[in-house]
Amino acid sequence: MIRVNDQITIQDWELTESFVRASGPGGQNVNKVSTAVELRFEAERSPHLPDPVKRRLKRLAGRRWTTDGALIVFVQDTRSQARNRELAEERLAEMIRKALVAPKRRIPTKVSANQKRKRVDAKKKRGEVKALRGKVK
């Protein structure tokens, strides 16, 4: 069970762990022990996450979101399977925490007349400088 915050906890039935051989350092160990962790969270079927959070989580996950609505976290950072397992759970919880925060609504603003005037003046000045680089008549 993973505790995300006071209201949300992820139950064990929503998670599936599989272990594969990791690439990278590890010596002879890398060819024998499956230390990389692939944590699969059935986000679409999770009763603990509200629909807006699921939509934001899907956008945050990107390619890690599968077509059947699962989120896959793959970790092979350390040589220890237990540590990789902890890191995968932490990353999943952090991703869900980010999805819990609703983005602020953007209020469209207009560029002020003064800013437009400054921009045009700067462009004119730059054009004059470039015009002076021409051949002398």
Tab-separated table of N, CA, C and O in Angstrom:
chain	number	residue	atom	x	y	z
A	1	MET	N	0.841	-1.177	0.000
A	1	MET	CA	0.000	0.000	0.000
A	1	MET	C	0.891	1.246	0.000
A	1	MET	O	1.824	1.351	0.778
A	2	ILE	N	0.596	2.178	-0.895
A	2	ILE	CA	1.358	3.424	-1.001
A	2	ILE	C	0.471	4.566	-0.531
A	2	ILE	O	-0.652	4.725	-1.015
A	3	ARG	N	0.989	5.361	0.389
A	3	ARG	CA	0.242	6.504	0.918
A	3	ARG	C	0.690	7.753	0.162
A	3	ARG	O	1.842	8.165	0.271
A	4	VAL	N	-0.212	8.366	-0.603
A	4	VAL	CA	0.102	9.560	-1.384
A	4	VAL	C	-0.074	10.801	-0.523
A	4	VAL	O	0.815	11.643	-0.441
A	5	ASN	N	-1.248	10.916	0.111
A	5	ASN	CA	-1.498	11.983	1.081
A	5	ASN	C	-2.531	11.473	2.073
A	5	ASN	O	-2.811	10.281	2.113
A	6	ASP	N	-3.117	12.381	2.862
A	6	ASP	CA	-4.063	11.939	3.899
A	6	ASP	C	-5.324	11.296	3.315
A	6	ASP	O	-5.895	10.402	3.930
A	7	GLN	N	-5.746	11.755	2.143
A	7	GLN	CA	-6.980	11.242	1.565
A	7	GLN	C	-6.763	10.064	0.610
A	7	GLN	O	-7.631	9.223	0.463
A	8	ILE	N	-5.626	10.023	-0.049
A	8	ILE	CA	-5.415	9.034	-1.115
A	8	ILE	C	-4.356	8.010	-0.732
A	8	ILE	O	-3.231	8.364	-0.384
A	9	THR	N	-4.746	6.755	-0.820
A	9	THR	CA	-3.804	5.645	-0.675
A	9	THR	C	-4.040	4.690	-1.836
A	9	THR	O	-5.169	4.507	-2.283
A	10	ILE	N	-2.971	4.096	-2.305
A	10	ILE	CA	-3.057	3.149	-3.415
A	10	ILE	C	-2.952	1.744	-2.831
A	10	ILE	O	-1.978	1.415	-2.147
A	11	GLN	N	-3.956	0.935	-3.107
A	11	GLN	CA	-4.000	-0.415	-2.572
A	11	GLN	C	-3.086	-1.347	-3.380
A	11	GLN	O	-2.732	-1.055	-4.522
A	12	ASP	N	-2.738	-2.472	-2.772
A	12	ASP	CA	-1.841	-3.430	-3.408
A	12	ASP	C	-2.432	-4.035	-4.685
A	12	ASP	O	-1.696	-4.344	-5.623
A	13	TRP	N	-3.749	-4.208	-4.742
A	13	TRP	CA	-4.363	-4.830	-5.925
A	13	TRP	C	-4.259	-3.930	-7.148
A	13	TRP	O	-4.397	-4.411	-8.276
A	14	GLU	N	-4.007	-2.628	-6.952
A	14	GLU	CA	-3.883	-1.702	-8.078
A	14	GLU	C	-2.472	-1.701	-8.662
A	14	GLU	O	-2.241	-1.114	-9.710
A	15	LEU	N	-1.538	-2.340	-7.967
A	15	LEU	CA	-0.131	-2.333	-8.370
A	15	LEU	C	0.316	-3.720	-8.814
A	15	LEU	O	-0.077	-4.725	-8.231
A	16	THR	N	1.162	-3.746	-9.832
A	16	THR	CA	1.792	-4.986	-10.274
A	16	THR	C	3.276	-4.706	-10.438
A	16	THR	O	3.660	-3.761	-11.136
A	17	GLU	N	4.100	-5.500	-9.783
A	17	GLU	CA	5.552	-5.333	-9.887
A	17	GLU	C	6.131	-6.476	-10.702
A	17	GLU	O	5.736	-7.628	-10.532
A	18	SER	N	7.057	-6.126	-11.581
A	18	SER	CA	7.817	-7.161	-12.274
A	18	SER	C	9.275	-6.731	-12.258
A	18	SER	O	9.588	-5.540	-12.253
A	19	PHE	N	10.139	-7.705	-12.228
A	19	PHE	CA	11.570	-7.441	-12.122
A	19	PHE	C	12.276	-7.975	-13.360
A	19	PHE	O	12.026	-9.098	-13.791
A	20	VAL	N	13.126	-7.138	-13.927
A	20	VAL	CA	13.874	-7.518	-15.124
A	20	VAL	C	15.341	-7.198	-14.908
A	20	VAL	O	15.702	-6.486	-13.960
A	21	ARG	N	16.170	-7.704	-15.791
A	21	ARG	CA	17.601	-7.416	-15.678
A	21	ARG	C	17.870	-5.991	-16.110
A	21	ARG	O	17.390	-5.536	-17.137
A	22	ALA	N	18.659	-5.303	-15.307
A	22	ALA	CA	18.966	-3.900	-15.582
A	22	ALA	C	20.190	-3.799	-16.466
A	22	ALA	O	21.060	-4.672	-16.465
A	23	SER	N	20.254	-2.706	-17.223
A	23	SER	CA	21.472	-2.439	-17.982
A	23	SER	C	22.374	-1.574	-17.130
A	23	SER	O	21.964	-1.052	-16.099
A	24	GLY	N	23.604	-1.414	-17.540
A	24	GLY	CA	24.514	-0.542	-16.801
A	24	GLY	C	25.425	-1.292	-15.862
A	24	GLY	O	25.633	-2.496	-16.000
A	25	PRO	N	26.001	-0.580	-14.865
A	25	PRO	CA	27.005	-1.179	-13.988
A	25	PRO	C	26.429	-2.261	-13.080
A	25	PRO	O	25.256	-2.255	-12.767
A	26	GLY	N	27.271	-3.169	-12.683
A	26	GLY	CA	26.847	-4.234	-11.786
A	26	GLY	C	27.757	-5.439	-11.867
A	26	GLY	O	27.615	-6.396	-11.124
A	27	GLY	N	28.724	-5.415	-12.798
A	27	GLY	CA	29.666	-6.526	-12.917
A	27	GLY	C	28.963	-7.794	-13.329
A	27	GLY	O	28.047	-7.784	-14.142
A	28	GLN	N	29.393	-8.914	-12.759
A	28	GLN	CA	28.780	-10.199	-13.074
A	28	GLN	C	27.327	-10.235	-12.597
A	28	GLN	O	26.496	-10.948	-13.139
A	29	ASN	N	27.047	-9.446	-11.564
A	29	ASN	CA	25.712	-9.402	-10.969
A	29	ASN	C	24.661	-8.984	-11.995
A	29	ASN	O	23.526	-9.448	-11.941
A	30	VAL	N	25.028	-8.104	-12.933
A	30	VAL	CA	24.063	-7.552	-13.881
A	30	VAL	C	23.501	-8.633	-14.799
A	30	VAL	O	22.381	-8.522	-15.283
A	31	ASN	N	24.252	-9.711	-15.019
A	31	ASN	CA	23.801	-10.787	-15.893
A	31	ASN	C	23.007	-11.862	-15.157
A	31	ASN	O	22.424	-12.734	-15.782
A	32	LYS	N	22.990	-11.803	-13.824
A	32	LYS	CA	22.365	-12.869	-13.041
A	32	LYS	C	21.105	-12.426	-12.305
A	32	LYS	O	20.155	-13.186	-12.195
A	33	VAL	N	21.111	-11.197	-11.771
A	33	VAL	CA	20.051	-10.771	-10.867
A	33	VAL	C	19.151	-9.746	-11.550
A	33	VAL	O	19.630	-8.813	-12.183
A	34	SER	N	17.850	-9.927	-11.409
A	34	SER	CA	16.888	-8.982	-11.964
A	34	SER	C	16.638	-7.863	-10.955
A	34	SER	O	15.824	-8.006	-10.050
A	35	THR	N	17.369	-6.755	-11.118
A	35	THR	CA	17.278	-5.674	-10.142
A	35	THR	C	16.387	-4.521	-10.611
A	35	THR	O	15.918	-3.744	-9.787
A	36	ALA	N	16.150	-4.384	-11.902
A	36	ALA	CA	15.309	-3.297	-12.383
A	36	ALA	C	13.842	-3.600	-12.064
A	36	ALA	O	13.398	-4.740	-12.126
A	37	VAL	N	13.100	-2.555	-11.696
A	37	VAL	CA	11.708	-2.717	-11.284
A	37	VAL	C	10.793	-2.014	-12.287
A	37	VAL	O	11.043	-0.879	-12.675
A	38	GLU	N	9.751	-2.725	-12.691
A	38	GLU	CA	8.712	-2.150	-13.530
A	38	GLU	C	7.422	-2.180	-12.714
A	38	GLU	O	6.839	-3.233	-12.493
A	39	LEU	N	7.009	-0.998	-12.241
A	39	LEU	CA	5.818	-0.879	-11.402
A	39	LEU	C	4.658	-0.426	-12.276
A	39	LEU	O	4.733	0.604	-12.934
A	40	ARG	N	3.594	-1.212	-12.291
A	40	ARG	CA	2.424	-0.927	-13.125
A	40	ARG	C	1.259	-0.565	-12.208
A	40	ARG	O	0.861	-1.355	-11.363
A	41	PHE	N	0.730	0.647	-12.406
A	41	PHE	CA	-0.386	1.142	-11.602
A	41	PHE	C	-1.618	1.248	-12.492
A	41	PHE	O	-1.598	1.955	-13.492
A	42	GLU	N	-2.666	0.537	-12.131
A	42	GLU	CA	-3.916	0.557	-12.901
A	42	GLU	C	-4.685	1.826	-12.565
A	42	GLU	O	-5.656	1.817	-11.812
A	43	ALA	N	-4.253	2.941	-13.133
A	43	ALA	CA	-4.795	4.259	-12.780
A	43	ALA	C	-6.236	4.433	-13.241
A	43	ALA	O	-7.053	5.023	-12.531
A	44	GLU	N	-6.558	3.954	-14.422
A	44	GLU	CA	-7.902	4.157	-14.971
A	44	GLU	C	-8.960	3.448	-14.135
A	44	GLU	O	-10.072	3.945	-13.984
A	45	ARG	N	-8.608	2.312	-13.557
A	45	ARG	CA	-9.571	1.540	-12.757
A	45	ARG	C	-9.545	1.905	-11.287
A	45	ARG	O	-10.357	1.397	-10.515
A	46	SER	N	-8.640	2.779	-10.879
A	46	SER	CA	-8.478	3.112	-9.465
A	46	SER	C	-9.683	3.887	-8.928
A	46	SER	O	-10.032	4.942	-9.453
A	47	PRO	N	-10.321	3.383	-7.867
A	47	PRO	CA	-11.462	4.096	-7.296
A	47	PRO	C	-11.033	5.263	-6.404
A	47	PRO	O	-11.853	6.094	-6.036
A	48	HIS	N	-9.761	5.336	-6.072
A	48	HIS	CA	-9.273	6.353	-5.138
A	48	HIS	C	-8.947	7.685	-5.803
A	48	HIS	O	-8.820	8.694	-5.126
A	49	LEU	N	-8.801	7.675	-7.126
A	49	LEU	CA	-8.448	8.908	-7.835
A	49	LEU	C	-9.680	9.496	-8.530
A	49	LEU	O	-10.346	8.810	-9.292
A	50	PRO	N	-9.960	10.786	-8.309
A	50	PRO	CA	-11.062	11.435	-9.031
A	50	PRO	C	-10.721	11.578	-10.521
A	50	PRO	O	-9.552	11.566	-10.906
A	51	ASP	N	-11.741	11.735	-11.357
A	51	ASP	CA	-11.542	11.823	-12.809
A	51	ASP	C	-10.627	12.971	-13.238
A	51	ASP	O	-9.779	12.773	-14.109
A	52	PRO	N	-10.757	14.197	-12.671
A	52	PRO	CA	-9.836	15.266	-13.093
A	52	PRO	C	-8.370	14.930	-12.799
A	52	PRO	O	-7.479	15.249	-13.592
A	53	VAL	N	-8.135	14.246	-11.684
A	53	VAL	CA	-6.768	13.854	-11.324
A	53	VAL	C	-6.255	12.807	-12.305
A	53	VAL	O	-5.099	12.860	-12.731
A	54	LYS	N	-7.120	11.892	-12.717
A	54	LYS	CA	-6.722	10.873	-13.694
A	54	LYS	C	-6.344	11.517	-15.023
A	54	LYS	O	-5.363	11.125	-15.654
A	55	ARG	N	-7.119	12.532	-15.446
A	55	ARG	CA	-6.808	13.217	-16.703
A	55	ARG	C	-5.464	13.937	-16.625
A	55	ARG	O	-4.659	13.887	-17.563
A	56	ARG	N	-5.217	14.624	-15.500
A	56	ARG	CA	-3.931	15.328	-15.337
A	56	ARG	C	-2.774	14.336	-15.250
A	56	ARG	O	-1.699	14.571	-15.791
A	57	LEU	N	-3.015	13.208	-14.583
A	57	LEU	CA	-1.983	12.170	-14.457
A	57	LEU	C	-1.651	11.589	-15.828
A	57	LEU	O	-0.477	11.365	-16.141
A	58	LYS	N	-2.652	11.408	-16.655
A	58	LYS	CA	-2.430	10.892	-18.011
A	58	LYS	C	-1.567	11.860	-18.811
A	58	LYS	O	-0.658	11.451	-19.531
A	59	ARG	N	-1.844	13.171	-18.681
A	59	ARG	CA	-1.054	14.173	-19.395
A	59	ARG	C	0.378	14.222	-18.864
A	59	ARG	O	1.330	14.337	-19.637
A	60	LEU	N	0.548	14.094	-17.542
A	60	LEU	CA	1.891	14.104	-16.951
A	60	LEU	C	2.693	12.859	-17.342
A	60	LEU	O	3.904	12.933	-17.544
A	61	ALA	N	2.016	11.722	-17.428
A	61	ALA	CA	2.697	10.456	-17.683
A	61	ALA	C	3.260	10.378	-19.094
A	61	ALA	O	4.333	9.814	-19.305
A	62	GLY	N	2.549	10.925	-20.058
A	62	GLY	CA	3.033	10.886	-21.439
A	62	GLY	C	3.111	9.474	-21.969
A	62	GLY	O	2.129	8.737	-21.969
A	63	ARG	N	4.314	9.059	-22.400
A	63	ARG	CA	4.501	7.727	-22.997
A	63	ARG	C	4.377	6.604	-21.978
A	63	ARG	O	4.241	5.435	-22.348
A	64	ARG	N	4.463	6.920	-20.696
A	64	ARG	CA	4.377	5.882	-19.666
A	64	ARG	C	2.940	5.416	-19.445
A	64	ARG	O	2.704	4.457	-18.726
A	65	TRP	N	1.968	6.103	-20.045
A	65	TRP	CA	0.555	5.730	-19.938
A	65	TRP	C	0.231	4.751	-21.055
A	65	TRP	O	0.464	5.032	-22.221
A	66	THR	N	-0.328	3.594	-20.709
A	66	THR	CA	-0.627	2.574	-21.716
A	66	THR	C	-2.035	2.774	-22.270
A	66	THR	O	-2.838	3.529	-21.717
A	67	THR	N	-2.340	2.068	-23.333
A	67	THR	CA	-3.656	2.194	-23.976
A	67	THR	C	-4.777	1.655	-23.088
A	67	THR	O	-5.915	2.086	-23.216
A	68	ASP	N	-4.459	0.715	-22.201
A	68	ASP	CA	-5.497	0.177	-21.314
A	68	ASP	C	-5.601	0.949	-20.005
A	68	ASP	O	-6.266	0.499	-19.072
A	69	GLY	N	-4.963	2.116	-19.911
A	69	GLY	CA	-5.142	2.999	-18.758
A	69	GLY	C	-4.247	2.693	-17.572
A	69	GLY	O	-4.597	3.015	-16.435
A	70	ALA	N	-3.096	2.113	-17.812
A	70	ALA	CA	-2.154	1.836	-16.728
A	70	ALA	C	-0.960	2.779	-16.848
A	70	ALA	O	-0.606	3.225	-17.935
A	71	LEU	N	-0.363	3.077	-15.715
A	71	LEU	CA	0.822	3.924	-15.664
A	71	LEU	C	1.999	3.037	-15.295
A	71	LEU	O	1.947	2.315	-14.292
A	72	ILE	N	3.063	3.075	-16.101
A	72	ILE	CA	4.217	2.214	-15.867
A	72	ILE	C	5.410	3.064	-15.454
A	72	ILE	O	5.801	3.995	-16.155
A	73	VAL	N	5.987	2.725	-14.281
A	73	VAL	CA	7.177	3.402	-13.777
A	73	VAL	C	8.308	2.380	-13.807
A	73	VAL	O	8.215	1.325	-13.173
A	74	PHE	N	9.368	2.694	-14.545
A	74	PHE	CA	10.503	1.780	-14.687
A	74	PHE	C	11.719	2.396	-14.010
A	74	PHE	O	12.094	3.527	-14.311
A	75	VAL	N	12.335	1.655	-13.070
A	75	VAL	CA	13.489	2.170	-12.325
A	75	VAL	C	14.612	1.139	-12.353
A	75	VAL	O	14.408	-0.026	-12.025
A	76	GLN	N	15.811	1.601	-12.756
A	76	GLN	CA	16.999	0.743	-12.731
A	76	GLN	C	18.202	1.554	-12.235
A	76	GLN	O	19.318	1.348	-12.672
A	77	ASP	N	17.945	2.498	-11.325
A	77	ASP	CA	18.980	3.435	-10.890
A	77	ASP	C	20.075	2.794	-10.045
A	77	ASP	O	21.242	3.150	-10.167
A	78	THR	N	19.691	1.870	-9.162
A	78	THR	CA	20.681	1.296	-8.254
A	78	THR	C	20.870	-0.191	-8.544
A	78	THR	O	20.122	-0.792	-9.316
A	79	ARG	N	21.858	-0.782	-7.881
A	79	ARG	CA	22.121	-2.218	-8.050
A	79	ARG	C	21.233	-3.061	-7.146
A	79	ARG	O	21.215	-4.273	-7.251
A	80	SER	N	20.505	-2.392	-6.243
A	80	SER	CA	19.669	-3.104	-5.285
A	80	SER	C	18.220	-3.141	-5.758
A	80	SER	O	17.626	-2.107	-6.070
A	81	GLN	N	17.646	-4.325	-5.776
A	81	GLN	CA	16.254	-4.474	-6.187
A	81	GLN	C	15.320	-3.786	-5.192
A	81	GLN	O	14.364	-3.113	-5.588
A	82	ALA	N	15.620	-3.911	-3.909
A	82	ALA	CA	14.775	-3.297	-2.880
A	82	ALA	C	14.782	-1.776	-2.998
A	82	ALA	O	13.738	-1.125	-2.884
A	83	ARG	N	15.959	-1.195	-3.249
A	83	ARG	CA	16.053	0.266	-3.383
A	83	ARG	C	15.333	0.743	-4.648
A	83	ARG	O	14.653	1.770	-4.629
A	84	ASN	N	15.467	0.002	-5.745
A	84	ASN	CA	14.757	0.351	-6.971
A	84	ASN	C	13.244	0.289	-6.766
A	84	ASN	O	12.498	1.107	-7.291
A	85	ARG	N	12.808	-0.673	-5.983
A	85	ARG	CA	11.390	-0.820	-5.670
A	85	ARG	C	10.885	0.407	-4.896
A	85	ARG	O	9.829	0.963	-5.195
A	86	GLU	N	11.674	0.848	-3.901
A	86	GLU	CA	11.314	2.042	-3.124
A	86	GLU	C	11.264	3.284	-4.019
A	86	GLU	O	10.343	4.099	-3.907
A	87	LEU	N	12.258	3.417	-4.894
A	87	LEU	CA	12.307	4.575	-5.795
A	87	LEU	C	11.102	4.602	-6.730
A	87	LEU	O	10.537	5.669	-7.003
A	88	ALA	N	10.691	3.437	-7.227
A	88	ALA	CA	9.537	3.369	-8.124
A	88	ALA	C	8.269	3.816	-7.399
A	88	ALA	O	7.466	4.585	-7.943
A	89	GLU	N	8.103	3.367	-6.160
A	89	GLU	CA	6.928	3.756	-5.382
A	89	GLU	C	6.941	5.254	-5.080
A	89	GLU	O	5.907	5.916	-5.153
A	90	GLU	N	8.132	5.797	-4.755
A	90	GLU	CA	8.251	7.231	-4.482
A	90	GLU	C	7.911	8.051	-5.728
A	90	GLU	O	7.212	9.063	-5.646
A	91	ARG	N	8.409	7.618	-6.891
A	91	ARG	CA	8.156	8.356	-8.135
A	91	ARG	C	6.674	8.322	-8.508
A	91	ARG	O	6.125	9.322	-8.976
A	92	LEU	N	6.046	7.183	-8.296
A	92	LEU	CA	4.611	7.083	-8.572
A	92	LEU	C	3.831	8.022	-7.663
A	92	LEU	O	2.962	8.761	-8.123
A	93	ALA	N	4.151	8.011	-6.365
A	93	ALA	CA	3.449	8.872	-5.410
A	93	ALA	C	3.668	10.347	-5.752
A	93	ALA	O	2.734	11.152	-5.691
A	94	GLU	N	4.887	10.707	-6.148
A	94	GLU	CA	5.194	12.099	-6.496
A	94	GLU	C	4.432	12.531	-7.750
A	94	GLU	O	3.924	13.656	-7.828
A	95	MET	N	4.309	11.628	-8.718
A	95	MET	CA	3.584	11.950	-9.935
A	95	MET	C	2.099	12.177	-9.625
A	95	MET	O	1.475	13.097	-10.160
A	96	ILE	N	1.548	11.368	-8.727
A	96	ILE	CA	0.142	11.527	-8.347
A	96	ILE	C	-0.039	12.832	-7.574
A	96	ILE	O	-1.025	13.550	-7.772
A	97	ARG	N	0.933	13.178	-6.713
A	97	ARG	CA	0.862	14.457	-5.979
A	97	ARG	C	0.850	15.635	-6.939
A	97	ARG	O	0.123	16.611	-6.745
A	98	LYS	N	1.663	15.571	-7.989
A	98	LYS	CA	1.679	16.642	-8.990
A	98	LYS	C	0.333	16.730	-9.706
A	98	LYS	O	-0.133	17.820	-10.035
A	99	ALA	N	-0.287	15.581	-9.968
A	99	ALA	CA	-1.575	15.567	-10.654
A	99	ALA	C	-2.697	16.084	-9.763
A	99	ALA	O	-3.721	16.550	-10.265
A	100	LEU	N	-2.523	16.023	-8.451
A	100	LEU	CA	-3.543	16.511	-7.530
A	100	LEU	C	-3.671	18.028	-7.566
A	100	LEU	O	-4.735	18.576	-7.290
A	101	VAL	N	-2.596	18.719	-7.919
A	101	VAL	CA	-2.603	20.179	-7.939
A	101	VAL	C	-3.246	20.657	-9.238
A	101	VAL	O	-2.737	20.400	-10.324
A	102	ALA	N	-4.371	21.331	-9.099
A	102	ALA	CA	-5.063	21.860	-10.272
A	102	ALA	C	-4.309	23.084	-10.779
A	102	ALA	O	-3.932	23.954	-9.993
A	103	PRO	N	-4.066	23.173	-12.088
A	103	PRO	CA	-3.330	24.326	-12.612
A	103	PRO	C	-4.164	25.604	-12.482
A	103	PRO	O	-5.391	25.567	-12.579
A	104	LYS	N	-3.462	26.712	-12.258
A	104	LYS	CA	-4.150	27.993	-12.170
A	104	LYS	C	-4.717	28.359	-13.535
A	104	LYS	O	-4.073	28.139	-14.560
A	105	ARG	N	-5.904	28.911	-13.539
A	105	ARG	CA	-6.511	29.327	-14.793
A	105	ARG	C	-5.816	30.576	-15.301
A	105	ARG	O	-5.635	31.540	-14.551
A	106	ARG	N	-5.426	30.558	-16.552
A	106	ARG	CA	-4.702	31.690	-17.133
A	106	ARG	C	-5.691	32.765	-17.536
A	106	ARG	O	-6.694	32.499	-18.194
A	107	ILE	N	-5.393	33.993	-17.130
A	107	ILE	CA	-6.217	35.132	-17.503
A	107	ILE	C	-5.511	35.848	-18.645
A	107	ILE	O	-4.427	36.401	-18.457
A	108	PRO	N	-6.100	35.846	-19.858
A	108	PRO	CA	-5.427	36.476	-20.988
A	108	PRO	C	-5.333	37.994	-20.804
A	108	PRO	O	-6.295	38.636	-20.388
A	109	THR	N	-4.176	38.541	-21.088
A	109	THR	CA	-3.963	39.979	-20.965
A	109	THR	C	-3.530	40.525	-22.316
A	109	THR	O	-3.056	39.779	-23.173
A	110	LYS	N	-3.678	41.834	-22.484
A	110	LYS	CA	-3.270	42.473	-23.727
A	110	LYS	C	-1.969	43.230	-23.513
A	110	LYS	O	-1.704	43.724	-22.413
A	111	VAL	N	-1.189	43.333	-24.565
A	111	VAL	CA	0.050	44.102	-24.506
A	111	VAL	C	-0.330	45.576	-24.489
A	111	VAL	O	-1.140	46.037	-25.300
A	112	SER	N	0.268	46.331	-23.560
A	112	SER	CA	-0.083	47.745	-23.435
A	112	SER	C	0.422	48.535	-24.645
A	112	SER	O	1.380	48.136	-25.319
A	113	ALA	N	-0.215	49.665	-24.876
A	113	ALA	CA	0.162	50.527	-26.005
A	113	ALA	C	1.595	51.016	-25.846
A	113	ALA	O	2.337	51.134	-26.829
A	114	ASN	N	1.993	51.294	-24.610
A	114	ASN	CA	3.356	51.757	-24.331
A	114	ASN	C	4.386	50.694	-24.732
A	114	ASN	O	5.423	51.006	-25.333
A	115	GLN	N	4.099	49.435	-24.418
A	115	GLN	CA	5.017	48.347	-24.766
A	115	GLN	C	5.111	48.184	-26.283
A	115	GLN	O	6.188	47.943	-26.822
A	116	LYS	N	3.981	48.325	-26.965
A	116	LYS	CA	3.991	48.232	-28.426
A	116	LYS	C	4.843	49.357	-29.019
A	116	LYS	O	5.629	49.126	-29.947
A	117	ARG	N	4.681	50.567	-28.486
A	117	ARG	CA	5.442	51.720	-28.976
A	117	ARG	C	6.935	51.507	-28.752
A	117	ARG	O	7.752	51.746	-29.643
A	118	LYS	N	7.315	51.017	-27.571
A	118	LYS	CA	8.732	50.750	-27.262
A	118	LYS	C	9.317	49.729	-28.233
A	118	LYS	O	10.448	49.857	-28.682
A	119	ARG	N	8.535	48.688	-28.539
A	119	ARG	CA	9.009	47.654	-29.446
A	119	ARG	C	9.260	48.225	-30.835
A	119	ARG	O	10.301	47.965	-31.446
A	120	VAL	N	8.345	49.025	-31.334
A	120	VAL	CA	8.491	49.620	-32.657
A	120	VAL	C	9.686	50.576	-32.684
A	120	VAL	O	10.477	50.582	-33.642
A	121	ASP	N	9.845	51.373	-31.616
A	121	ASP	CA	10.988	52.298	-31.536
A	121	ASP	C	12.314	51.541	-31.565
A	121	ASP	O	13.265	51.949	-32.238
A	122	ALA	N	12.377	50.425	-30.829
A	122	ALA	CA	13.603	49.621	-30.791
A	122	ALA	C	13.895	49.042	-32.172
A	122	ALA	O	15.063	48.997	-32.604
A	123	LYS	N	12.864	48.599	-32.874
A	123	LYS	CA	13.053	48.055	-34.221
A	123	LYS	C	13.554	49.134	-35.182
A	123	LYS	O	14.430	48.888	-36.009
A	124	LYS	N	13.001	50.355	-35.066
A	124	LYS	CA	13.437	51.467	-35.924
A	124	LYS	C	14.902	51.806	-35.658
A	124	LYS	O	15.683	52.004	-36.591
A	125	LYS	N	15.244	51.858	-34.376
A	125	LYS	CA	16.620	52.198	-33.997
A	125	LYS	C	17.588	51.149	-34.542
A	125	LYS	O	18.651	51.477	-35.069
A	126	ARG	N	17.224	49.892	-34.420
A	126	ARG	CA	18.068	48.800	-34.909
A	126	ARG	C	18.211	48.895	-36.430
A	126	ARG	O	19.289	48.676	-36.986
A	127	GLY	N	17.116	49.223	-37.121
A	127	GLY	CA	17.153	49.376	-38.571
A	127	GLY	C	18.077	50.510	-39.000
A	127	GLY	O	18.800	50.396	-39.993
A	128	GLU	N	18.057	51.609	-38.237
A	128	GLU	CA	18.942	52.738	-38.538
A	128	GLU	C	20.403	52.348	-38.378
A	128	GLU	O	21.254	52.719	-39.191
A	129	VAL	N	20.717	51.593	-37.318
A	129	VAL	CA	22.092	51.130	-37.089
A	129	VAL	C	22.543	50.268	-38.267
A	129	VAL	O	23.658	50.416	-38.774
A	130	LYS	N	21.676	49.379	-38.726
A	130	LYS	CA	22.044	48.501	-39.842
A	130	LYS	C	22.191	49.291	-41.140
A	130	LYS	O	23.030	48.967	-41.977
A	131	ALA	N	21.361	50.329	-41.311
A	131	ALA	CA	21.439	51.147	-42.524
A	131	ALA	C	22.773	51.891	-42.598
A	131	ALA	O	23.302	52.118	-43.681
A	132	LEU	N	23.330	52.243	-41.464
A	132	LEU	CA	24.598	52.954	-41.417
A	132	LEU	C	25.787	52.053	-41.818
A	132	LEU	O	26.875	52.554	-42.066
A	133	ARG	N	25.563	50.743	-41.852
A	133	ARG	CA	26.660	49.826	-42.197
A	133	ARG	C	26.891	49.763	-43.697
A	133	ARG	O	27.843	49.150	-44.146
A	134	GLY	N	26.002	50.349	-44.476
A	134	GLY	CA	26.134	50.278	-45.924
A	134	GLY	C	27.346	51.048	-46.442
A	134	GLY	O	28.071	51.684	-45.696
A	135	LYS	N	27.556	50.978	-47.773
A	135	LYS	CA	28.700	51.660	-48.387
A	135	LYS	C	28.511	53.174	-48.318
A	135	LYS	O	27.388	53.668	-48.455
A	136	VAL	N	29.598	53.868	-48.145
A	136	VAL	CA	29.559	55.327	-48.073
A	136	VAL	C	29.490	55.879	-49.494
A	136	VAL	O	30.254	55.497	-50.367
A	137	LYS	N	28.562	56.827	-49.725
A	137	LYS	CA	28.382	57.395	-51.074
A	137	LYS	C	29.200	58.649	-51.239
A	137	LYS	O	29.401	59.411	-50.372
